[in-house]
PDB file of N, CA, C and O in Angstrom, chain B, residues numbered from 101:
ATOM      1  N   MET B 101     101.863 108.390  98.779  1.00  0.00           N
ATOM      2  CA  MET B 101     100.782 107.475  98.677  1.00  0.00           C
ATOM      3  C   MET B 101      99.674 107.961  99.596  1.00  0.00           C
ATOM      4  O   MET B 101      98.614 107.335  99.613  1.00  0.00           O
ATOM      5  N   THR B 102      99.835 108.978 100.322  1.00  0.00           N
ATOM      6  CA  THR B 102      98.831 109.453 101.214  1.00  0.00           C
ATOM      7  C   THR B 102      97.541 109.603 100.615  1.00  0.00           C
ATOM      8  O   THR B 102      96.533 109.169 101.173  1.00  0.00           O
ATOM      9  N   GLY B 103      97.506 110.268  99.368  1.00  0.00           N
ATOM     10  CA  GLY B 103      96.303 110.532  98.715  1.00  0.00           C
ATOM     11  C   GLY B 103      95.471 109.337  98.324  1.00  0.00           C
ATOM     12  O   GLY B 103      94.271 109.464  98.080  1.00  0.00           O
ATOM     13  N   SER B 104      96.114 108.140  98.260  1.00  0.00           N
ATOM     14  CA  SER B 104      95.370 106.922  97.812  1.00  0.00           C
ATOM     15  C   SER B 104      94.967 106.172  99.044  1.00  0.00           C
ATOM     16  O   SER B 104      94.552 105.020  98.913  1.00  0.00           O
ATOM     17  N   CYS B 105      95.052 106.710 100.207  1.00  0.00           N
ATOM     18  CA  CYS B 105      94.634 106.059 101.411  1.00  0.00           C
ATOM     19  C   CYS B 105      93.197 106.213 101.677  1.00  0.00           C
ATOM     20  O   CYS B 105      92.736 107.341 101.850  1.00  0.00           O
ATOM     21  N   VAL B 106      92.451 105.165 101.724  1.00  0.00           N
ATOM     22  CA  VAL B 106      91.017 105.200 102.082  1.00  0.00           C
ATOM     23  C   VAL B 106      90.732 104.034 103.002  1.00  0.00           C
ATOM     24  O   VAL B 106      91.550 103.138 103.215  1.00  0.00           O
ATOM     25  N   SER B 107      89.512 104.098 103.542  1.00  0.00           N
ATOM     26  CA  SER B 107      89.110 103.140 104.535  1.00  0.00           C
ATOM     27  C   SER B 107      89.278 101.672 104.115  1.00  0.00           C
ATOM     28  O   SER B 107      89.575 100.773 104.902  1.00  0.00           O
ATOM     29  N   GLU B 108      89.057 101.513 102.777  1.00  0.00           N
ATOM     30  CA  GLU B 108      89.064 100.126 102.157  1.00  0.00           C
ATOM     31  C   GLU B 108      90.502  99.715 101.792  1.00  0.00           C
ATOM     32  O   GLU B 108      90.809  98.537 101.607  1.00  0.00           O
ATOM     33  N   ASN B 109      91.337 100.702 101.702  1.00  0.00           N
ATOM     34  CA  ASN B 109      92.684 100.536 101.339  1.00  0.00           C
ATOM     35  C   ASN B 109      93.674 101.412 102.341  1.00  0.00           C
ATOM     36  O   ASN B 109      94.267 102.423 101.964  1.00  0.00           O
ATOM     37  N   PRO B 110      93.744 100.930 103.505  1.00  0.00           N
ATOM     38  CA  PRO B 110      94.559 101.762 104.477  1.00  0.00           C
ATOM     39  C   PRO B 110      96.036 101.796 104.125  1.00  0.00           C
ATOM     40  O   PRO B 110      96.566 100.838 103.562  1.00  0.00           O
ATOM     41  N   CYS B 111      96.725 102.933 104.465  1.00  0.00           N
ATOM     42  CA  CYS B 111      98.145 103.038 104.135  1.00  0.00           C
ATOM     43  C   CYS B 111      98.968 102.387 105.201  1.00  0.00           C
ATOM     44  O   CYS B 111      98.611 102.327 106.377  1.00  0.00           O
ATOM     45  N   PHE B 112     100.061 101.915 104.743  1.00  0.00           N
ATOM     46  CA  PHE B 112     101.058 101.222 105.621  1.00  0.00           C
ATOM     47  C   PHE B 112     102.216 102.066 105.484  1.00  0.00           C
ATOM     48  O   PHE B 112     102.547 102.365 104.336  1.00  0.00           O
ATOM     49  N   SER B 113     102.892 102.505 106.457  1.00  0.00           N
ATOM     50  CA  SER B 113     104.113 103.327 106.261  1.00  0.00           C
ATOM     51  C   SER B 113     105.391 102.441 106.902  1.00  0.00           C
ATOM     52  O   SER B 113     105.329 101.834 107.971  1.00  0.00           O
ATOM     53  N   LEU B 114     106.470 102.494 106.088  1.00  0.00           N
ATOM     54  CA  LEU B 114     107.619 101.729 106.485  1.00  0.00           C
ATOM     55  C   LEU B 114     108.745 102.703 106.291  1.00  0.00           C
ATOM     56  O   LEU B 114     108.977 103.201 105.189  1.00  0.00           O
ATOM     57  N   ASP B 115     109.452 102.973 107.384  1.00  0.00           N
ATOM     58  CA  ASP B 115     110.632 103.913 107.318  1.00  0.00           C
ATOM     59  C   ASP B 115     111.975 102.913 107.241  1.00  0.00           C
ATOM     60  O   ASP B 115     112.420 102.344 108.238  1.00  0.00           O
ATOM     61  N   TYR B 116     112.450 102.810 106.131  1.00  0.00           N
ATOM     62  CA  TYR B 116     113.523 101.995 105.688  1.00  0.00           C
ATOM     63  C   TYR B 116     114.312 102.673 104.603  1.00  0.00           C
ATOM     64  O   TYR B 116     113.753 103.117 103.600  1.00  0.00           O
ATOM     65  N   SER B 117     115.627 102.756 104.802  1.00  0.00           N
ATOM     66  CA  SER B 117     116.609 103.273 103.882  1.00  0.00           C
ATOM     67  C   SER B 117     117.243 102.077 103.148  1.00  0.00           C
ATOM     68  O   SER B 117     117.924 101.243 103.745  1.00  0.00           O
ATOM     69  N   PHE B 118     116.982 102.028 101.789  1.00  0.00           N
ATOM     70  CA  PHE B 118     117.625 101.048 101.061  1.00  0.00           C
ATOM     71  C   PHE B 118     119.057 101.309 100.604  1.00  0.00           C
ATOM     72  O   PHE B 118     119.387 102.400 100.139  1.00  0.00           O
ATOM     73  N   ASN B 119     119.910 100.276 100.748  1.00  0.00           N
ATOM     74  CA  ASN B 119     121.365 100.675 100.251  1.00  0.00           C
ATOM     75  C   ASN B 119     121.401 100.427  98.831  1.00  0.00           C
ATOM     76  O   ASN B 119     120.399  99.946  98.302  1.00  0.00           O
ATOM     77  N   ALA B 120     122.436 100.695  98.139  1.00  0.00           N
ATOM     78  CA  ALA B 120     122.558 100.609  96.684  1.00  0.00           C
ATOM     79  C   ALA B 120     122.442  99.195  96.120  1.00  0.00           C
ATOM     80  O   ALA B 120     121.939  99.001  95.014  1.00  0.00           O
ATOM     81  N   GLU B 121     122.932  98.166  96.922  1.00  0.00           N
ATOM     82  CA  GLU B 121     122.943  96.795  96.486  1.00  0.00           C
ATOM     83  C   GLU B 121     121.447  96.372  96.602  1.00  0.00           C
ATOM     84  O   GLU B 121     120.988  95.635  95.730  1.00  0.00           O
ATOM     85  N   GLU B 122     120.687  96.786  97.600  1.00  0.00           N
ATOM     86  CA  GLU B 122     119.296  96.381  97.693  1.00  0.00           C
ATOM     87  C   GLU B 122     118.468  96.994  96.501  1.00  0.00           C
ATOM     88  O   GLU B 122     117.630  96.299  95.927  1.00  0.00           O
ATOM     89  N   VAL B 123     118.703  98.298  96.133  1.00  0.00           N
ATOM     90  CA  VAL B 123     117.956  98.867  95.128  1.00  0.00           C
ATOM     91  C   VAL B 123     118.307  98.224  93.808  1.00  0.00           C
ATOM     92  O   VAL B 123     117.395  97.994  93.014  1.00  0.00           O
ATOM     93  N   ARG B 124     119.484  97.932  93.526  1.00  0.00           N
ATOM     94  CA  ARG B 124     119.847  97.188  92.294  1.00  0.00           C
ATOM     95  C   ARG B 124     119.229  95.753  92.260  1.00  0.00           C
ATOM     96  O   ARG B 124     118.759  95.314  91.211  1.00  0.00           O
ATOM     97  N   ALA B 125     119.233  95.084  93.327  1.00  0.00           N
ATOM     98  CA  ALA B 125     118.641  93.776  93.471  1.00  0.00           C
ATOM     99  C   ALA B 125     117.100  93.806  93.142  1.00  0.00           C
ATOM    100  O   ALA B 125     116.546  92.976  92.422  1.00  0.00           O
ATOM    101  N   LEU B 126     116.516  94.809  93.726  1.00  0.00           N
ATOM    102  CA  LEU B 126     115.030  95.009  93.487  1.00  0.00           C
ATOM    103  C   LEU B 126     114.715  95.420  91.994  1.00  0.00           C
ATOM    104  O   LEU B 126     113.775  94.950  91.351  1.00  0.00           O
ATOM    105  N   ALA B 127     115.546  96.282  91.557  1.00  0.00           N
ATOM    106  CA  ALA B 127     115.350  96.504  90.160  1.00  0.00           C
ATOM    107  C   ALA B 127     115.431  95.449  89.174  1.00  0.00           C
ATOM    108  O   ALA B 127     114.633  95.343  88.243  1.00  0.00           O
ATOM    109  N   ARG B 128     116.481  94.608  89.406  1.00  0.00           N
ATOM    110  CA  ARG B 128     116.574  93.420  88.532  1.00  0.00           C
ATOM    111  C   ARG B 128     115.515  92.420  88.798  1.00  0.00           C
ATOM    112  O   ARG B 128     114.996  91.811  87.863  1.00  0.00           O
ATOM    113  N   LEU B 129     115.171  92.223  90.028  1.00  0.00           N
ATOM    114  CA  LEU B 129     113.933  91.411  90.268  1.00  0.00           C
ATOM    115  C   LEU B 129     112.666  91.941  89.641  1.00  0.00           C
ATOM    116  O   LEU B 129     111.893  91.173  89.068  1.00  0.00           O
ATOM    117  N   PHE B 130     112.445  93.185  89.732  1.00  0.00           N
ATOM    118  CA  PHE B 130     111.185  93.722  89.131  1.00  0.00           C
ATOM    119  C   PHE B 130     111.208  93.647  87.669  1.00  0.00           C
ATOM    120  O   PHE B 130     110.196  93.282  87.072  1.00  0.00           O
ATOM    121  N   ARG B 131     112.342  93.981  87.006  1.00  0.00           N
ATOM    122  CA  ARG B 131     112.415  93.859  85.518  1.00  0.00           C
ATOM    123  C   ARG B 131     112.384  92.441  85.114  1.00  0.00           C
ATOM    124  O   ARG B 131     111.714  92.138  84.128  1.00  0.00           O
ATOM    125  N   LYS B 132     113.033  91.541  85.764  1.00  0.00           N
ATOM    126  CA  LYS B 132     112.947  90.055  85.330  1.00  0.00           C
ATOM    127  C   LYS B 132     111.568  89.521  85.520  1.00  0.00           C
ATOM    128  O   LYS B 132     111.196  88.599  84.794  1.00  0.00           O
ATOM    129  N   ASN B 133     110.711  90.056  86.501  1.00  0.00           N
ATOM    130  CA  ASN B 133     109.313  89.622  86.751  1.00  0.00           C
ATOM    131  C   ASN B 133     108.257  90.631  86.414  1.00  0.00           C
ATOM    132  O   ASN B 133     107.162  90.588  86.974  1.00  0.00           O
ATOM    133  N   GLN B 134     108.554  91.542  85.511  1.00  0.00           N
ATOM    134  CA  GLN B 134     107.634  92.610  85.284  1.00  0.00           C
ATOM    135  C   GLN B 134     106.308  92.169  84.827  1.00  0.00           C
ATOM    136  O   GLN B 134     105.314  92.789  85.204  1.00  0.00           O
ATOM    137  N   ASP B 135     106.197  91.061  83.974  1.00  0.00           N
ATOM    138  CA  ASP B 135     104.882  90.547  83.618  1.00  0.00           C
ATOM    139  C   ASP B 135     104.080  89.868  84.743  1.00  0.00           C
ATOM    140  O   ASP B 135     102.868  89.704  84.603  1.00  0.00           O
ATOM    141  N   ALA B 136     104.714  89.475  85.841  1.00  0.00           N
ATOM    142  CA  ALA B 136     104.023  88.836  86.852  1.00  0.00           C
ATOM    143  C   ALA B 136     103.766  89.694  88.053  1.00  0.00           C
ATOM    144  O   ALA B 136     103.116  89.293  89.019  1.00  0.00           O
ATOM    145  N   LEU B 137     104.302  90.903  87.961  1.00  0.00           N
ATOM    146  CA  LEU B 137     104.181  91.830  89.169  1.00  0.00           C
ATOM    147  C   LEU B 137     102.721  92.285  89.347  1.00  0.00           C
ATOM    148  O   LEU B 137     102.095  92.608  88.337  1.00  0.00           O
ATOM    149  N   PRO B 138     102.198  92.329  90.419  1.00  0.00           N
ATOM    150  CA  PRO B 138     100.838  92.781  90.743  1.00  0.00           C
ATOM    151  C   PRO B 138     100.685  94.248  90.467  1.00  0.00           C
ATOM    152  O   PRO B 138     101.684  94.953  90.610  1.00  0.00           O
ATOM    153  N   ASP B 139      99.628  94.758  90.112  1.00  0.00           N
ATOM    154  CA  ASP B 139      99.358  96.121  89.816  1.00  0.00           C
ATOM    155  C   ASP B 139      99.779  96.958  90.972  1.00  0.00           C
ATOM    156  O   ASP B 139     100.294  98.067  90.835  1.00  0.00           O
ATOM    157  N   ALA B 140      99.541  96.386  92.114  1.00  0.00           N
ATOM    158  CA  ALA B 140      99.766  97.132  93.420  1.00  0.00           C
ATOM    159  C   ALA B 140     101.313  97.482  93.541  1.00  0.00           C
ATOM    160  O   ALA B 140     101.655  98.432  94.246  1.00  0.00           O
ATOM    161  N   LEU B 141     102.149  96.797  92.927  1.00  0.00           N
ATOM    162  CA  LEU B 141     103.662  97.135  93.033  1.00  0.00           C
ATOM    163  C   LEU B 141     104.160  98.099  91.877  1.00  0.00           C
ATOM    164  O   LEU B 141     105.316  98.523  91.865  1.00  0.00           O
ATOM    165  N   PHE B 142     103.290  98.399  90.973  1.00  0.00           N
ATOM    166  CA  PHE B 142     103.692  99.181  89.872  1.00  0.00           C
ATOM    167  C   PHE B 142     104.375 100.458  90.225  1.00  0.00           C
ATOM    168  O   PHE B 142     105.479 100.698  89.735  1.00  0.00           O
ATOM    169  N   VAL B 143     103.783 101.317  91.063  1.00  0.00           N
ATOM    170  CA  VAL B 143     104.432 102.505  91.478  1.00  0.00           C
ATOM    171  C   VAL B 143     105.798 102.295  92.160  1.00  0.00           C
ATOM    172  O   VAL B 143     106.788 102.945  91.824  1.00  0.00           O
ATOM    173  N   PHE B 144     105.814 101.425  93.066  1.00  0.00           N
ATOM    174  CA  PHE B 144     107.005 101.142  93.797  1.00  0.00           C
ATOM    175  C   PHE B 144     108.117 100.651  92.785  1.00  0.00           C
ATOM    176  O   PHE B 144     109.248 101.131  92.858  1.00  0.00           O
ATOM    177  N   ALA B 145     107.808  99.732  91.877  1.00  0.00           N
ATOM    178  CA  ALA B 145     108.698  99.233  90.984  1.00  0.00           C
ATOM    179  C   ALA B 145     109.253 100.351  89.980  1.00  0.00           C
ATOM    180  O   ALA B 145     110.398 100.282  89.534  1.00  0.00           O
ATOM    181  N   SER B 146     108.418 101.328  89.672  1.00  0.00           N
ATOM    182  CA  SER B 146     108.799 102.437  88.851  1.00  0.00           C
ATOM    183  C   SER B 146     109.608 103.307  89.605  1.00  0.00           C
ATOM    184  O   SER B 146     110.478 103.917  88.984  1.00  0.00           O
ATOM    185  N   LYS B 147     109.503 103.486  90.797  1.00  0.00           N
ATOM    186  CA  LYS B 147     110.389 104.449  91.735  1.00  0.00           C
ATOM    187  C   LYS B 147     111.755 103.831  91.756  1.00  0.00           C
ATOM    188  O   LYS B 147     112.757 104.535  91.627  1.00  0.00           O
ATOM    189  N   ILE B 148     111.820 102.545  91.912  1.00  0.00           N
ATOM    190  CA  ILE B 148     113.032 101.633  92.101  1.00  0.00           C
ATOM    191  C   ILE B 148     113.820 101.966  90.610  1.00  0.00           C
ATOM    192  O   ILE B 148     114.954 102.441  90.565  1.00  0.00           O
ATOM    193  N   GLU B 149     113.130 101.679  89.590  1.00  0.00           N
ATOM    194  CA  GLU B 149     113.755 101.740  88.261  1.00  0.00           C
ATOM    195  C   GLU B 149     114.198 103.165  88.007  1.00  0.00           C
ATOM    196  O   GLU B 149     115.276 103.326  87.435  1.00  0.00           O
ATOM    197  N   ARG B 150     113.483 104.211  88.370  1.00  0.00           N
ATOM    198  CA  ARG B 150     113.832 105.585  88.254  1.00  0.00           C
ATOM    199  C   ARG B 150     115.060 105.958  88.990  1.00  0.00           C
ATOM    200  O   ARG B 150     115.869 106.751  88.507  1.00  0.00           O
ATOM    201  N   GLU B 151     115.223 105.382  90.191  1.00  0.00           N
ATOM    202  CA  GLU B 151     116.399 105.600  91.009  1.00  0.00           C
ATOM    203  C   GLU B 151     117.690 104.917  90.330  1.00  0.00           C
ATOM    204  O   GLU B 151     118.800 105.439  90.437  1.00  0.00           O
ATOM    205  N   ILE B 152     117.483 103.753  89.644  1.00  0.00           N
ATOM    206  CA  ILE B 152     118.644 103.152  88.957  1.00  0.00           C
ATOM    207  C   ILE B 152     119.057 104.045  87.765  1.00  0.00           C
ATOM    208  O   ILE B 152     120.246 104.269  87.537  1.00  0.00           O
ATOM    209  N   TYR B 153     118.114 104.525  87.050  1.00  0.00           N
ATOM    210  CA  TYR B 153     118.279 105.198  85.878  1.00  0.00           C
ATOM    211  C   TYR B 153     119.010 106.599  86.213  1.00  0.00           C
ATOM    212  O   TYR B 153     119.886 107.045  85.471  1.00  0.00           O
ATOM    213  N   ASN B 154     118.615 107.209  87.299  1.00  0.00           N
ATOM    214  CA  ASN B 154     119.124 108.461  87.712  1.00  0.00           C
ATOM    215  C   ASN B 154     120.552 108.312  88.329  1.00  0.00           C
ATOM    216  O   ASN B 154     121.267 109.306  88.464  1.00  0.00           O
ATOM    217  N   SER B 155     120.935 107.147  88.678  1.00  0.00           N
ATOM    218  CA  SER B 155     122.270 106.929  89.244  1.00  0.00           C
ATOM    219  C   SER B 155     123.281 106.387  88.258  1.00  0.00           C
ATOM    220  O   SER B 155     124.462 106.338  88.603  1.00  0.00           O
ATOM    221  N   MET B 156     122.917 105.987  87.088  1.00  0.00           N
ATOM    222  CA  MET B 156     123.730 105.493  86.075  1.00  0.00           C
ATOM    223  C   MET B 156     123.701 106.219  84.714  1.00  0.00           C
ATOM    224  O   MET B 156     122.757 106.943  84.396  1.00  0.00           O
ATOM    225  N   SER B 157     124.710 106.012  83.966  1.00  0.00           N
ATOM    226  CA  SER B 157     124.776 106.463  82.644  1.00  0.00           C
ATOM    227  C   SER B 157     123.883 105.489  81.751  1.00  0.00           C
ATOM    228  O   SER B 157     123.478 104.403  82.167  1.00  0.00           O
ATOM    229  N   ILE B 158     123.645 105.942  80.605  1.00  0.00           N
ATOM    230  CA  ILE B 158     122.674 105.093  79.744  1.00  0.00           C
ATOM    231  C   ILE B 158     123.401 103.779  79.499  1.00  0.00           C
ATOM    232  O   ILE B 158     122.802 102.708  79.597  1.00  0.00           O
ATOM    233  N   ASP B 159     124.733 103.860  79.171  1.00  0.00           N
ATOM    234  CA  ASP B 159     125.537 102.584  78.965  1.00  0.00           C
ATOM    235  C   ASP B 159     125.586 101.653  80.172  1.00  0.00           C
ATOM    236  O   ASP B 159     125.554 100.431  80.026  1.00  0.00           O
ATOM    237  N   GLU B 160     125.666 102.250  81.387  1.00  0.00           N
ATOM    238  CA  GLU B 160     125.681 101.467  82.587  1.00  0.00           C
ATOM    239  C   GLU B 160     124.305 100.866  82.821  1.00  0.00           C
ATOM    240  O   GLU B 160     124.235  99.756  83.349  1.00  0.00           O
ATOM    241  N   ALA B 161     123.194 101.530  82.460  1.00  0.00           N
ATOM    242  CA  ALA B 161     121.921 101.094  82.754  1.00  0.00           C
ATOM    243  C   ALA B 161     121.521  99.946  81.776  1.00  0.00           C
ATOM    244  O   ALA B 161     120.784  99.031  82.143  1.00  0.00           O
ATOM    245  N   GLU B 162     122.014 100.026  80.572  1.00  0.00           N
ATOM    246  CA  GLU B 162     121.932  99.037  79.523  1.00  0.00           C
ATOM    247  C   GLU B 162     122.570  97.761  79.851  1.00  0.00           C
ATOM    248  O   GLU B 162     122.033  96.669  79.671  1.00  0.00           O
ATOM    249  N   SER B 163     123.826  97.958  80.377  1.00  0.00           N
ATOM    250  CA  SER B 163     124.707  96.914  80.855  1.00  0.00           C
ATOM    251  C   SER B 163     124.011  96.194  82.009  1.00  0.00           C
ATOM    252  O   SER B 163     123.850  94.974  81.953  1.00  0.00           O
ATOM    253  N   PHE B 164     123.583  96.930  83.078  1.00  0.00           N
ATOM    254  CA  PHE B 164     122.960  96.500  84.147  1.00  0.00           C
ATOM    255  C   PHE B 164     121.700  95.598  83.817  1.00  0.00           C
ATOM    256  O   PHE B 164     121.535  94.557  84.453  1.00  0.00           O
ATOM    257  N   TYR B 165     120.842  95.970  82.865  1.00  0.00           N
ATOM    258  CA  TYR B 165     119.670  95.147  82.529  1.00  0.00           C
ATOM    259  C   TYR B 165     119.911  94.090  81.598  1.00  0.00           C
ATOM    260  O   TYR B 165     118.963  93.363  81.302  1.00  0.00           O
ATOM    261  N   SER B 166     121.126  93.877  81.051  1.00  0.00           N
ATOM    262  CA  SER B 166     121.420  92.902  80.071  1.00  0.00           C
ATOM    263  C   SER B 166     121.804  91.584  80.746  1.00  0.00           C
ATOM    264  O   SER B 166     122.098  90.603  80.063  1.00  0.00           O
TER     265      SER B 166
END
């Protein structure tokens, strides 16, 4: 996100390691509320979802989001 940091939109850095349970909870929350998510969370939500897909088989991911 460093490239998008400008004086009108300063960057905020957070050093935090999410555990698997937190990533799954965020992925479900973002998917359930995807129509209500502000645009500012789109990149973050996409990264969370990508992590879920990369750690599961297609069947597991389908089951996870059902």
